């Protein structure tokens, strides 16, 4: 079993080496080779710490301390552009993105409890701890292919204390614009509350992307039922006022917190003051926190509304991918201090994520079982998500193969 197993792992290493060797821009071949090496060590060590990279490759590194310094200099190399690496990576895996693939985008926070000297630390809100922490903002987009298969597309760590920072809205607009151009506007974007500002909605409409945004009930709108009732456009109408007058003619069952819940829902066309594009709102009832969606996709039937609700319910995958990065790559223990190096390191982690999941998808049935089996070692109470098992399984196989990377 060890010979064919070593063969498939060798194929993975060769695929990574070949991909970086063939990068279509002028760069020292040693630098390209070192980038591929970093991606392999991210898979082998399941850590973003440079010291862990050296430990995982100690059988092949004669001077681990020297290698740590070399990797650190690599992340500081000004010729390595994170945006170009992201463009190349998305180009390799873009064929998996279809016209109706859900693309979830959300904010998160990064806390650096072990690195107080990180550049431009600022106060960010941590939803899990329900308090402001010292760290950075983390903006990330993830594509969802099935209930267990997700692929992070783009990541951005930033601070509102940076000299280049303009505003949160402008950061989001630049981020979405970059990714939409790389995807040729494919996919349906799913945004949480916080992305429902009029400036952002107008920018998304101008970009030509299709989106569904969870909107706050305090937003000012202009719904069709109020137009028919004789209200004037100068009247300020809040969305929560609309919800007290509408009916919920349809019902469906939706899994919420792993429990099937019956909800009522309805839909109607609306306008937002200052925006001339047609929009639709889908509203629900029957849960503690009702779901209210704003979309530029025409919603004219019950089935179309159900489809949008179910698609938005899958947005939770982006939260799980945040957790995957935090737990599987140990990002809170990074050994770099500047935002540029952090973003480059996270981009290399995205390469490792993409290679690991693609390698697993293409693998044969026996290989998948071995990877899952290796990933389950040490799990006692609850099962982990698929990516966690894939990365743990690959690390286990790397460690016990004849020649670990």
mmCIF file of C-alpha atoms in Angstrom:
data_model
loop_
_atom_site.group_PDB
_atom_site.id
_atom_site.type_symbol
_atom_site.label_atom_id
_atom_site.label_comp_id
_atom_site.label_asym_id
_atom_site.label_seq_id
_atom_site.Cartn_x
_atom_site.Cartn_y
_atom_site.Cartn_z
ATOM 1 C CA UNK A 1 0.000 0.000 0.000
ATOM 2 C CA UNK A 2 2.907 2.377 0.752
ATOM 3 C CA UNK A 3 4.191 2.370 -2.843
ATOM 4 C CA UNK A 4 0.977 3.471 -4.585
ATOM 5 C CA UNK A 5 0.247 5.822 -1.684
ATOM 6 C CA UNK A 6 3.654 7.425 -2.052
ATOM 7 C CA UNK A 7 2.985 7.642 -5.802
ATOM 8 C CA UNK A 8 -0.201 9.698 -5.433
ATOM 9 C CA UNK A 9 1.438 12.000 -2.889
ATOM 10 C CA UNK A 10 4.369 12.412 -5.254
ATOM 11 C CA UNK A 11 1.905 13.365 -7.992
ATOM 12 C CA UNK A 12 0.449 16.047 -5.715
ATOM 13 C CA UNK A 13 3.916 17.457 -5.026
ATOM 14 C CA UNK A 14 4.737 17.430 -8.736
ATOM 15 C CA UNK A 15 1.467 19.186 -9.559
ATOM 16 C CA UNK A 16 2.225 21.957 -7.062
ATOM 17 C CA UNK A 17 5.817 22.309 -8.317
ATOM 18 C CA UNK A 18 4.721 22.401 -11.964
ATOM 19 C CA UNK A 19 1.985 24.961 -11.324
ATOM 20 C CA UNK A 20 4.349 27.425 -9.667
ATOM 21 C CA UNK A 21 7.178 26.752 -12.109
ATOM 22 C CA UNK A 22 4.855 27.693 -14.977
ATOM 23 C CA UNK A 23 3.643 30.978 -13.462
ATOM 24 C CA UNK A 24 3.319 33.333 -16.479
ATOM 25 C CA UNK A 25 5.504 36.206 -15.288
ATOM 26 C CA UNK A 26 9.196 36.887 -14.955
ATOM 27 C CA UNK A 27 10.535 35.654 -11.635
ATOM 28 C CA UNK A 28 13.617 33.871 -10.379
ATOM 29 C CA UNK A 29 13.016 30.087 -10.774
ATOM 30 C CA UNK A 30 14.255 29.618 -7.210
ATOM 31 C CA UNK A 31 11.555 31.975 -5.957
ATOM 32 C CA UNK A 32 8.859 30.056 -7.851
ATOM 33 C CA UNK A 33 10.183 26.798 -6.473
ATOM 34 C CA UNK A 34 10.163 28.235 -2.951
ATOM 35 C CA UNK A 35 6.533 29.369 -3.335
ATOM 36 C CA UNK A 36 5.528 25.847 -4.291
ATOM 37 C CA UNK A 37 7.490 24.563 -1.326
ATOM 38 C CA UNK A 38 5.552 26.867 1.013
ATOM 39 C CA UNK A 39 2.220 25.521 -0.257
ATOM 40 C CA UNK A 40 3.383 21.915 0.285
ATOM 41 C CA UNK A 41 4.535 22.738 3.808
ATOM 42 C CA UNK A 42 1.199 24.396 4.595
ATOM 43 C CA UNK A 43 -0.488 21.095 3.722
ATOM 44 C CA UNK A 44 2.116 18.976 5.532
ATOM 45 C CA UNK A 45 2.166 21.043 8.745
ATOM 46 C CA UNK A 46 -1.442 22.331 8.871
ATOM 47 C CA UNK A 47 -0.024 25.549 10.253
ATOM 48 C CA UNK A 48 0.809 29.086 9.156
ATOM 49 C CA UNK A 49 3.789 29.204 11.522
ATOM 50 C CA UNK A 50 7.135 29.151 9.749
ATOM 51 C CA UNK A 51 8.691 27.151 12.612
ATOM 52 C CA UNK A 52 6.099 24.397 12.086
ATOM 53 C CA UNK A 53 7.008 24.310 8.389
ATOM 54 C CA UNK A 54 10.613 23.569 9.337
ATOM 55 C CA UNK A 55 9.558 20.864 11.818
ATOM 56 C CA UNK A 56 7.322 19.130 9.254
ATOM 57 C CA UNK A 57 10.197 19.056 6.749
ATOM 58 C CA UNK A 58 13.028 18.280 9.175
ATOM 59 C CA UNK A 59 13.912 15.074 7.294
ATOM 60 C CA UNK A 60 14.861 17.104 4.246
ATOM 61 C CA UNK A 61 16.016 20.416 5.772
ATOM 62 C CA UNK A 62 19.589 20.390 7.036
ATOM 63 C CA UNK A 63 19.356 23.820 8.634
ATOM 64 C CA UNK A 64 15.739 24.543 9.755
ATOM 65 C CA UNK A 65 16.599 27.976 11.181
ATOM 66 C CA UNK A 66 18.100 29.009 7.855
ATOM 67 C CA UNK A 67 14.969 27.807 6.081
ATOM 68 C CA UNK A 68 12.734 29.838 8.409
ATOM 69 C CA UNK A 69 14.703 32.947 7.551
ATOM 70 C CA UNK A 70 14.475 32.092 3.847
ATOM 71 C CA UNK A 71 10.682 31.729 4.014
ATOM 72 C CA UNK A 72 10.449 35.017 5.934
ATOM 73 C CA UNK A 73 12.495 36.797 3.244
ATOM 74 C CA UNK A 74 10.242 35.247 0.616
ATOM 75 C CA UNK A 75 7.120 36.790 2.192
ATOM 76 C CA UNK A 76 8.934 40.143 2.260
ATOM 77 C CA UNK A 77 9.908 39.953 -1.422
ATOM 78 C CA UNK A 78 8.317 43.019 -3.129
ATOM 79 C CA UNK A 79 8.283 41.248 -6.522
ATOM 80 C CA UNK A 80 5.749 38.683 -5.313
ATOM 81 C CA UNK A 81 2.345 40.288 -5.754
ATOM 82 C CA UNK A 82 -0.550 38.787 -3.861
ATOM 83 C CA UNK A 83 -3.101 40.030 -6.433
ATOM 84 C CA UNK A 84 -1.288 38.306 -9.313
ATOM 85 C CA UNK A 85 -1.063 35.067 -7.367
ATOM 86 C CA UNK A 86 -4.808 35.292 -6.624
ATOM 87 C CA UNK A 87 -5.575 35.947 -10.279
ATOM 88 C CA UNK A 88 -3.546 32.913 -11.344
ATOM 89 C CA UNK A 89 -5.127 30.662 -8.693
ATOM 90 C CA UNK A 90 -8.696 31.663 -9.522
ATOM 91 C CA UNK A 91 -7.911 31.197 -13.219
ATOM 92 C CA UNK A 92 -6.913 27.576 -12.534
ATOM 93 C CA UNK A 93 -10.105 26.758 -10.629
ATOM 94 C CA UNK A 94 -12.528 29.168 -12.332
ATOM 95 C CA UNK A 95 -14.049 26.392 -14.456
ATOM 96 C CA UNK A 96 -15.760 25.090 -11.308
ATOM 97 C CA UNK A 97 -17.697 28.362 -10.941
ATOM 98 C CA UNK A 98 -20.983 28.165 -12.825
ATOM 99 C CA UNK A 99 -23.551 30.824 -13.596
ATOM 100 C CA UNK A 100 -25.669 30.057 -10.513
ATOM 101 C CA UNK A 101 -22.905 29.038 -8.083
ATOM 102 C CA UNK A 102 -23.516 30.687 -4.678
ATOM 103 C CA UNK A 103 -20.668 33.017 -3.657
ATOM 104 C CA UNK A 104 -20.875 34.051 -0.006
ATOM 105 C CA UNK A 105 -19.068 37.181 1.182
ATOM 106 C CA UNK A 106 -18.735 38.253 4.801
ATOM 107 C CA UNK A 107 -16.637 40.052 7.400
ATOM 108 C CA UNK A 108 -14.848 38.438 10.291
ATOM 109 C CA UNK A 109 -12.239 39.506 12.816
ATOM 110 C CA UNK A 110 -8.691 38.312 13.453
ATOM 111 C CA UNK A 111 -7.189 38.546 16.897
ATOM 112 C CA UNK A 112 -3.439 38.298 17.433
ATOM 113 C CA UNK A 113 -3.056 37.310 21.107
ATOM 114 C CA UNK A 114 0.566 36.270 20.611
ATOM 115 C CA UNK A 115 1.793 39.076 18.348
ATOM 116 C CA UNK A 116 1.308 42.534 19.845
ATOM 117 C CA UNK A 117 3.758 44.094 17.364
ATOM 118 C CA UNK A 118 1.627 43.360 14.291
ATOM 119 C CA UNK A 119 1.218 46.370 12.003
ATOM 120 C CA UNK A 120 -1.818 48.701 12.367
ATOM 121 C CA UNK A 121 -3.661 46.861 15.125
ATOM 122 C CA UNK A 122 -7.154 48.283 15.584
ATOM 123 C CA UNK A 123 -10.331 47.644 17.534
ATOM 124 C CA UNK A 124 -12.615 45.175 15.695
ATOM 125 C CA UNK A 125 -15.879 43.591 16.774
ATOM 126 C CA UNK A 126 -15.748 39.880 17.564
ATOM 127 C CA UNK A 127 -19.233 38.392 17.204
ATOM 128 C CA UNK A 128 -18.284 35.199 19.058
ATOM 129 C CA UNK A 129 -16.945 36.990 22.138
ATOM 130 C CA UNK A 130 -19.462 39.855 21.857
ATOM 131 C CA UNK A 131 -16.801 42.483 22.462
ATOM 132 C CA UNK A 132 -14.199 44.660 20.746
ATOM 133 C CA UNK A 133 -10.793 43.025 20.377
ATOM 134 C CA UNK A 134 -7.403 44.208 19.130
ATOM 135 C CA UNK A 135 -6.764 42.781 15.695
ATOM 136 C CA UNK A 136 -7.679 43.246 12.034
ATOM 137 C CA UNK A 137 -10.713 43.006 9.807
ATOM 138 C CA UNK A 138 -10.956 39.949 7.572
ATOM 139 C CA UNK A 139 -13.004 40.048 4.357
ATOM 140 C CA UNK A 140 -13.448 36.792 2.490
ATOM 141 C CA UNK A 141 -15.474 35.260 -0.353
ATOM 142 C CA UNK A 142 -16.243 31.542 -0.670
ATOM 143 C CA UNK A 143 -17.915 29.524 -3.438
ATOM 144 C CA UNK A 144 -20.264 26.695 -2.459
ATOM 145 C CA UNK A 145 -20.563 23.676 -4.759
ATOM 146 C CA UNK A 146 -22.491 21.335 -2.447
ATOM 147 C CA UNK A 147 -23.389 20.929 1.210
ATOM 148 C CA UNK A 148 -19.848 19.703 1.993
ATOM 149 C CA UNK A 149 -17.710 21.159 -0.811
ATOM 150 C CA UNK A 150 -16.649 24.803 -0.573
ATOM 151 C CA UNK A 151 -13.748 26.699 -2.119
ATOM 152 C CA UNK A 152 -12.457 30.016 -0.693
ATOM 153 C CA UNK A 153 -11.907 32.431 -3.568
ATOM 154 C CA UNK A 154 -10.366 35.588 -2.153
ATOM 155 C CA UNK A 155 -9.248 36.911 1.216
ATOM 156 C CA UNK A 156 -8.270 40.365 2.466
ATOM 157 C CA UNK A 157 -6.924 41.321 5.890
ATOM 158 C CA UNK A 158 -7.023 45.082 6.517
ATOM 159 C CA UNK A 159 -7.120 47.729 9.215
ATOM 160 C CA UNK A 160 -9.017 51.002 9.408
ATOM 161 C CA UNK A 161 -5.852 52.520 10.910
ATOM 162 C CA UNK A 162 -3.785 51.895 7.775
ATOM 163 C CA UNK A 163 -2.633 54.949 5.820
ATOM 164 C CA UNK A 164 -4.147 53.492 2.624
ATOM 165 C CA UNK A 165 -7.578 52.929 4.198
ATOM 166 C CA UNK A 166 -10.387 55.088 2.745
ATOM 167 C CA UNK A 167 -13.619 53.636 4.117
ATOM 168 C CA UNK A 168 -15.255 50.282 4.832
ATOM 169 C CA UNK A 169 -17.631 50.729 1.895
ATOM 170 C CA UNK A 170 -14.778 51.473 -0.518
ATOM 171 C CA UNK A 171 -12.812 48.446 0.737
ATOM 172 C CA UNK A 172 -15.830 46.195 0.091
ATOM 173 C CA UNK A 173 -16.419 47.722 -3.357
ATOM 174 C CA UNK A 174 -12.771 47.227 -4.395
ATOM 175 C CA UNK A 175 -12.800 43.643 -3.075
ATOM 176 C CA UNK A 176 -16.023 42.681 -4.887
ATOM 177 C CA UNK A 177 -14.906 44.448 -8.078
ATOM 178 C CA UNK A 178 -11.619 42.527 -8.147
ATOM 179 C CA UNK A 179 -13.290 39.149 -7.676
ATOM 180 C CA UNK A 180 -16.189 39.875 -10.046
ATOM 181 C CA UNK A 181 -13.708 40.729 -12.803
ATOM 182 C CA UNK A 182 -11.800 37.492 -12.206
ATOM 183 C CA UNK A 183 -15.034 35.446 -12.329
ATOM 184 C CA UNK A 184 -16.479 37.285 -15.339
ATOM 185 C CA UNK A 185 -19.509 38.139 -13.144
ATOM 186 C CA UNK A 186 -20.394 34.436 -12.733
ATOM 187 C CA UNK A 187 -22.165 33.253 -9.596
ATOM 188 C CA UNK A 188 -24.849 34.704 -7.349
ATOM 189 C CA UNK A 189 -23.425 36.782 -4.497
ATOM 190 C CA UNK A 190 -24.819 36.333 -0.980
ATOM 191 C CA UNK A 191 -24.252 39.137 1.550
ATOM 192 C CA UNK A 192 -25.158 39.386 5.215
ATOM 193 C CA UNK A 193 -26.498 42.428 7.066
ATOM 194 C CA UNK A 194 -23.897 45.165 6.993
ATOM 195 C CA UNK A 195 -23.654 45.047 3.191
ATOM 196 C CA UNK A 196 -27.101 46.638 2.747
ATOM 197 C CA UNK A 197 -25.946 50.259 2.663
ATOM 198 C CA UNK A 198 -27.318 52.207 -0.280
ATOM 199 C CA UNK A 199 -23.782 53.031 -1.499
ATOM 200 C CA UNK A 200 -22.895 49.323 -1.646
ATOM 201 C CA UNK A 201 -26.175 48.305 -3.304
ATOM 202 C CA UNK A 202 -25.706 50.952 -5.978
ATOM 203 C CA UNK A 203 -22.107 49.834 -6.580
ATOM 204 C CA UNK A 204 -23.153 46.162 -6.883
ATOM 205 C CA UNK A 205 -25.828 47.086 -9.417
ATOM 206 C CA UNK A 206 -23.333 49.065 -11.502
ATOM 207 C CA UNK A 207 -20.938 46.095 -11.457
ATOM 208 C CA UNK A 208 -23.661 43.963 -13.003
ATOM 209 C CA UNK A 209 -23.414 41.141 -10.458
ATOM 210 C CA UNK A 210 -26.438 39.189 -9.288
ATOM 211 C CA UNK A 211 -26.876 39.360 -5.531
ATOM 212 C CA UNK A 212 -29.046 38.612 -2.530
ATOM 213 C CA UNK A 213 -28.526 40.743 0.588
ATOM 214 C CA UNK A 214 -30.007 40.250 4.026
ATOM 215 C CA UNK A 215 -31.372 43.713 4.679
ATOM 216 C CA UNK A 216 -32.072 45.416 7.989
ATOM 217 C CA UNK A 217 -35.707 46.252 8.762
ATOM 218 C CA UNK A 218 -34.798 49.881 9.505
ATOM 219 C CA UNK A 219 -33.867 50.657 5.882
ATOM 220 C CA UNK A 220 -35.832 53.248 3.918
ATOM 221 C CA UNK A 221 -37.592 51.726 0.878
ATOM 222 C CA UNK A 222 -40.400 52.422 -1.599
ATOM 223 C CA UNK A 223 -42.527 49.260 -2.005
ATOM 224 C CA UNK A 224 -45.118 48.710 -4.714
ATOM 225 C CA UNK A 225 -48.040 48.118 -2.274
ATOM 226 C CA UNK A 226 -47.514 51.596 -0.835
ATOM 227 C CA UNK A 227 -47.358 53.108 -4.320
ATOM 228 C CA UNK A 228 -50.712 51.538 -5.115
ATOM 229 C CA UNK A 229 -52.102 52.877 -1.816
ATOM 230 C CA UNK A 230 -51.342 56.452 -2.886
ATOM 231 C CA UNK A 231 -48.237 57.230 -0.844
ATOM 232 C CA UNK A 232 -45.859 59.819 -2.279
ATOM 233 C CA UNK A 233 -42.180 59.157 -2.864
ATOM 234 C CA UNK A 234 -41.195 61.899 -0.470
ATOM 235 C CA UNK A 235 -42.782 59.914 2.365
ATOM 236 C CA UNK A 236 -40.229 58.011 4.438
ATOM 237 C CA UNK A 237 -41.266 54.356 4.539
ATOM 238 C CA UNK A 238 -39.223 51.903 6.583
ATOM 239 C CA UNK A 239 -39.061 48.256 5.678
ATOM 240 C CA UNK A 240 -40.404 47.290 9.099
ATOM 241 C CA UNK A 241 -43.565 49.283 8.312
ATOM 242 C CA UNK A 242 -44.055 47.225 5.154
ATOM 243 C CA UNK A 243 -43.742 43.984 7.100
ATOM 244 C CA UNK A 244 -46.674 44.946 9.347
ATOM 245 C CA UNK A 245 -49.014 45.243 6.363
ATOM 246 C CA UNK A 246 -48.055 42.341 4.100
ATOM 247 C CA UNK A 247 -49.265 38.746 4.164
ATOM 248 C CA UNK A 248 -47.229 35.535 4.099
ATOM 249 C CA UNK A 249 -49.129 33.452 1.545
ATOM 250 C CA UNK A 250 -46.571 30.653 1.126
ATOM 251 C CA UNK A 251 -44.792 28.216 3.441
ATOM 252 C CA UNK A 252 -41.764 25.932 3.311
ATOM 253 C CA UNK A 253 -39.549 23.863 5.594
ATOM 254 C CA UNK A 254 -36.008 25.100 6.194
ATOM 255 C CA UNK A 255 -33.230 23.483 8.288
ATOM 256 C CA UNK A 256 -32.243 25.997 10.976
ATOM 257 C CA UNK A 257 -29.569 24.960 13.482
ATOM 258 C CA UNK A 258 -29.936 21.344 12.247
ATOM 259 C CA UNK A 259 -33.657 21.432 13.014
ATOM 260 C CA UNK A 260 -36.355 21.566 10.357
ATOM 261 C CA UNK A 261 -38.480 24.683 10.843
ATOM 262 C CA UNK A 262 -41.642 25.663 9.007
ATOM 263 C CA UNK A 263 -41.633 29.296 7.900
ATOM 264 C CA UNK A 264 -44.033 31.524 6.001
ATOM 265 C CA UNK A 265 -42.787 33.801 3.231
ATOM 266 C CA UNK A 266 -43.833 36.275 0.577
ATOM 267 C CA UNK A 267 -42.274 38.688 -1.913
ATOM 268 C CA UNK A 268 -42.904 41.973 -3.693
ATOM 269 C CA UNK A 269 -41.024 44.444 -5.951
ATOM 270 C CA UNK A 270 -39.621 47.564 -4.298
ATOM 271 C CA UNK A 271 -37.522 50.634 -5.009
ATOM 272 C CA UNK A 272 -34.818 52.241 -2.901
ATOM 273 C CA UNK A 273 -34.692 56.059 -2.896
ATOM 274 C CA UNK A 274 -31.886 57.233 -5.171
ATOM 275 C CA UNK A 275 -31.569 53.917 -7.026
ATOM 276 C CA UNK A 276 -33.376 53.468 -10.327
ATOM 277 C CA UNK A 277 -32.799 49.715 -10.726
ATOM 278 C CA UNK A 278 -35.697 47.293 -10.133
ATOM 279 C CA UNK A 279 -35.337 45.267 -6.933
ATOM 280 C CA UNK A 280 -37.337 42.622 -5.090
ATOM 281 C CA UNK A 281 -37.702 41.855 -1.395
ATOM 282 C CA UNK A 282 -38.399 38.391 0.050
ATOM 283 C CA UNK A 283 -39.661 38.329 3.643
ATOM 284 C CA UNK A 284 -40.215 35.431 6.046
ATOM 285 C CA UNK A 285 -41.891 34.733 9.391
ATOM 286 C CA UNK A 286 -41.870 31.896 11.904
ATOM 287 C CA UNK A 287 -38.333 32.297 13.266
ATOM 288 C CA UNK A 288 -36.827 34.303 16.116
ATOM 289 C CA UNK A 289 -34.913 36.493 13.648
ATOM 290 C CA UNK A 290 -36.949 36.799 10.403
ATOM 291 C CA UNK A 291 -35.039 36.605 7.140
ATOM 292 C CA UNK A 292 -35.499 39.624 4.833
ATOM 293 C CA UNK A 293 -33.682 39.417 1.490
ATOM 294 C CA UNK A 294 -33.101 42.143 -1.078
ATOM 295 C CA UNK A 295 -32.219 40.891 -4.556
ATOM 296 C CA UNK A 296 -31.880 42.145 -8.116
ATOM 297 C CA UNK A 297 -32.992 38.747 -9.414
ATOM 298 C CA UNK A 298 -36.625 38.902 -10.653
ATOM 299 C CA UNK A 299 -38.866 37.077 -8.173
ATOM 300 C CA UNK A 300 -42.276 36.502 -9.727
ATOM 301 C CA UNK A 301 -43.286 33.086 -8.409
ATOM 302 C CA UNK A 302 -43.289 30.978 -5.284
ATOM 303 C CA UNK A 303 -40.580 28.640 -6.612
ATOM 304 C CA UNK A 304 -38.205 31.496 -7.418
ATOM 305 C CA UNK A 305 -38.621 32.873 -3.891
ATOM 306 C CA UNK A 306 -38.030 29.430 -2.342
ATOM 307 C CA UNK A 307 -34.898 29.026 -4.435
ATOM 308 C CA UNK A 308 -33.484 32.339 -3.223
ATOM 309 C CA UNK A 309 -34.257 31.508 0.425
ATOM 310 C CA UNK A 310 -32.616 28.084 0.197
ATOM 311 C CA UNK A 311 -29.599 29.541 -1.590
ATOM 312 C CA UNK A 312 -29.142 32.207 1.055
ATOM 313 C CA UNK A 313 -29.441 29.602 3.802
ATOM 314 C CA UNK A 314 -26.295 28.001 2.352
ATOM 315 C CA UNK A 315 -24.337 31.211 3.059
ATOM 316 C CA UNK A 316 -23.275 29.731 6.390
ATOM 317 C CA UNK A 317 -20.484 27.997 4.488
ATOM 318 C CA UNK A 318 -18.417 31.186 4.526
ATOM 319 C CA UNK A 319 -18.524 31.170 8.337
ATOM 320 C CA UNK A 320 -17.311 27.576 8.315
ATOM 321 C CA UNK A 321 -14.467 28.456 5.959
ATOM 322 C CA UNK A 322 -13.408 31.205 8.413
ATOM 323 C CA UNK A 323 -13.339 28.535 11.097
ATOM 324 C CA UNK A 324 -11.404 26.157 8.823
ATOM 325 C CA UNK A 325 -8.694 28.758 8.326
ATOM 326 C CA UNK A 326 -8.507 29.634 12.012
ATOM 327 C CA UNK A 327 -8.371 26.046 13.201
ATOM 328 C CA UNK A 328 -6.751 24.063 10.397
ATOM 329 C CA UNK A 329 -4.046 26.569 9.442
ATOM 330 C CA UNK A 330 -3.537 27.956 12.973
ATOM 331 C CA UNK A 331 -3.595 31.519 11.643
ATOM 332 C CA UNK A 332 -3.602 33.179 15.066
ATOM 333 C CA UNK A 333 -0.014 32.020 15.596
ATOM 334 C CA UNK A 334 1.508 33.566 12.465
ATOM 335 C CA UNK A 335 5.090 34.786 12.698
ATOM 336 C CA UNK A 336 4.805 37.785 10.366
ATOM 337 C CA UNK A 337 3.955 41.343 11.354
ATOM 338 C CA UNK A 338 2.980 43.439 8.338
ATOM 339 C CA UNK A 339 -0.382 43.378 6.579
ATOM 340 C CA UNK A 340 1.279 42.752 3.219
ATOM 341 C CA UNK A 341 3.033 39.619 4.474
ATOM 342 C CA UNK A 342 -0.106 38.397 6.273
ATOM 343 C CA UNK A 343 -2.149 38.724 3.071
ATOM 344 C CA UNK A 344 0.538 36.942 1.045
ATOM 345 C CA UNK A 345 0.691 34.133 3.612
ATOM 346 C CA UNK A 346 -3.091 33.801 3.530
ATOM 347 C CA UNK A 347 -2.998 33.665 -0.270
ATOM 348 C CA UNK A 348 -0.553 30.767 -0.098
ATOM 349 C CA UNK A 349 -2.954 29.114 2.382
ATOM 350 C CA UNK A 350 -5.720 29.527 -0.216
ATOM 351 C CA UNK A 351 -3.487 27.736 -2.726
ATOM 352 C CA UNK A 352 -3.014 24.906 -0.228
ATOM 353 C CA UNK A 353 -6.779 24.775 0.407
ATOM 354 C CA UNK A 354 -7.488 24.611 -3.337
ATOM 355 C CA UNK A 355 -4.886 21.930 -4.066
ATOM 356 C CA UNK A 356 -5.999 19.779 -1.105
ATOM 357 C CA UNK A 357 -9.706 19.813 -1.990
ATOM 358 C CA UNK A 358 -9.058 19.326 -5.730
ATOM 359 C CA UNK A 359 -6.651 16.447 -5.022
ATOM 360 C CA UNK A 360 -9.304 14.811 -2.836
ATOM 361 C CA UNK A 361 -12.084 15.295 -5.427
ATOM 362 C CA UNK A 362 -9.963 13.708 -8.165
ATOM 363 C CA UNK A 363 -8.767 10.849 -5.964
ATOM 364 C CA UNK A 364 -9.966 7.289 -6.210
ATOM 365 C CA UNK A 365 -12.358 5.761 -3.706
ATOM 366 C CA UNK A 366 -9.676 3.974 -1.676
ATOM 367 C CA UNK A 367 -7.558 7.125 -1.419
ATOM 368 C CA UNK A 368 -10.575 9.126 -0.209
ATOM 369 C CA UNK A 369 -11.240 6.529 2.472
ATOM 370 C CA UNK A 370 -7.617 6.659 3.618
ATOM 371 C CA UNK A 371 -7.682 10.455 3.804
ATOM 372 C CA UNK A 372 -10.963 10.475 5.732
ATOM 373 C CA UNK A 373 -9.637 7.748 8.037
ATOM 374 C CA UNK A 374 -6.465 9.721 8.697
ATOM 375 C CA UNK A 375 -8.543 12.828 9.351
ATOM 376 C CA UNK A 376 -10.711 11.071 11.937
ATOM 377 C CA UNK A 377 -7.758 10.070 14.112
ATOM 378 C CA UNK A 378 -7.996 11.953 17.389
ATOM 379 C CA UNK A 379 -11.651 12.940 16.933
ATOM 380 C CA UNK A 380 -13.628 11.785 19.958
ATOM 381 C CA UNK A 381 -16.885 13.695 20.315
ATOM 382 C CA UNK A 382 -18.073 15.524 17.217
ATOM 383 C CA UNK A 383 -17.122 14.976 13.578
ATOM 384 C CA UNK A 384 -15.328 17.775 11.773
ATOM 385 C CA UNK A 385 -16.210 19.330 8.451
ATOM 386 C CA UNK A 386 -14.943 17.706 5.271
ATOM 387 C CA UNK A 387 -12.050 20.109 4.716
ATOM 388 C CA UNK A 388 -10.746 19.585 8.235
ATOM 389 C CA UNK A 389 -10.673 15.829 7.672
ATOM 390 C CA UNK A 390 -9.072 16.220 4.227
ATOM 391 C CA UNK A 391 -6.252 18.389 5.553
ATOM 392 C CA UNK A 392 -5.694 16.209 8.623
ATOM 393 C CA UNK A 393 -5.726 13.091 6.472
ATOM 394 C CA UNK A 394 -3.236 14.545 3.997
ATOM 395 C CA UNK A 395 -0.970 15.619 6.846
ATOM 396 C CA UNK A 396 -1.145 12.125 8.326
ATOM 397 C CA UNK A 397 -0.277 10.534 4.979
ATOM 398 C CA UNK A 398 2.538 13.001 4.364
ATOM 399 C CA UNK A 399 4.015 12.270 7.803
ATOM 400 C CA UNK A 400 3.887 8.493 7.420
ATOM 401 C CA UNK A 401 4.860 8.246 3.753
ATOM 402 C CA UNK A 402 8.321 7.125 2.780
ATOM 403 C CA UNK A 403 9.543 10.624 1.905
ATOM 404 C CA UNK A 404 7.645 13.447 3.609
ATOM 405 C CA UNK A 405 7.950 16.806 1.840
#
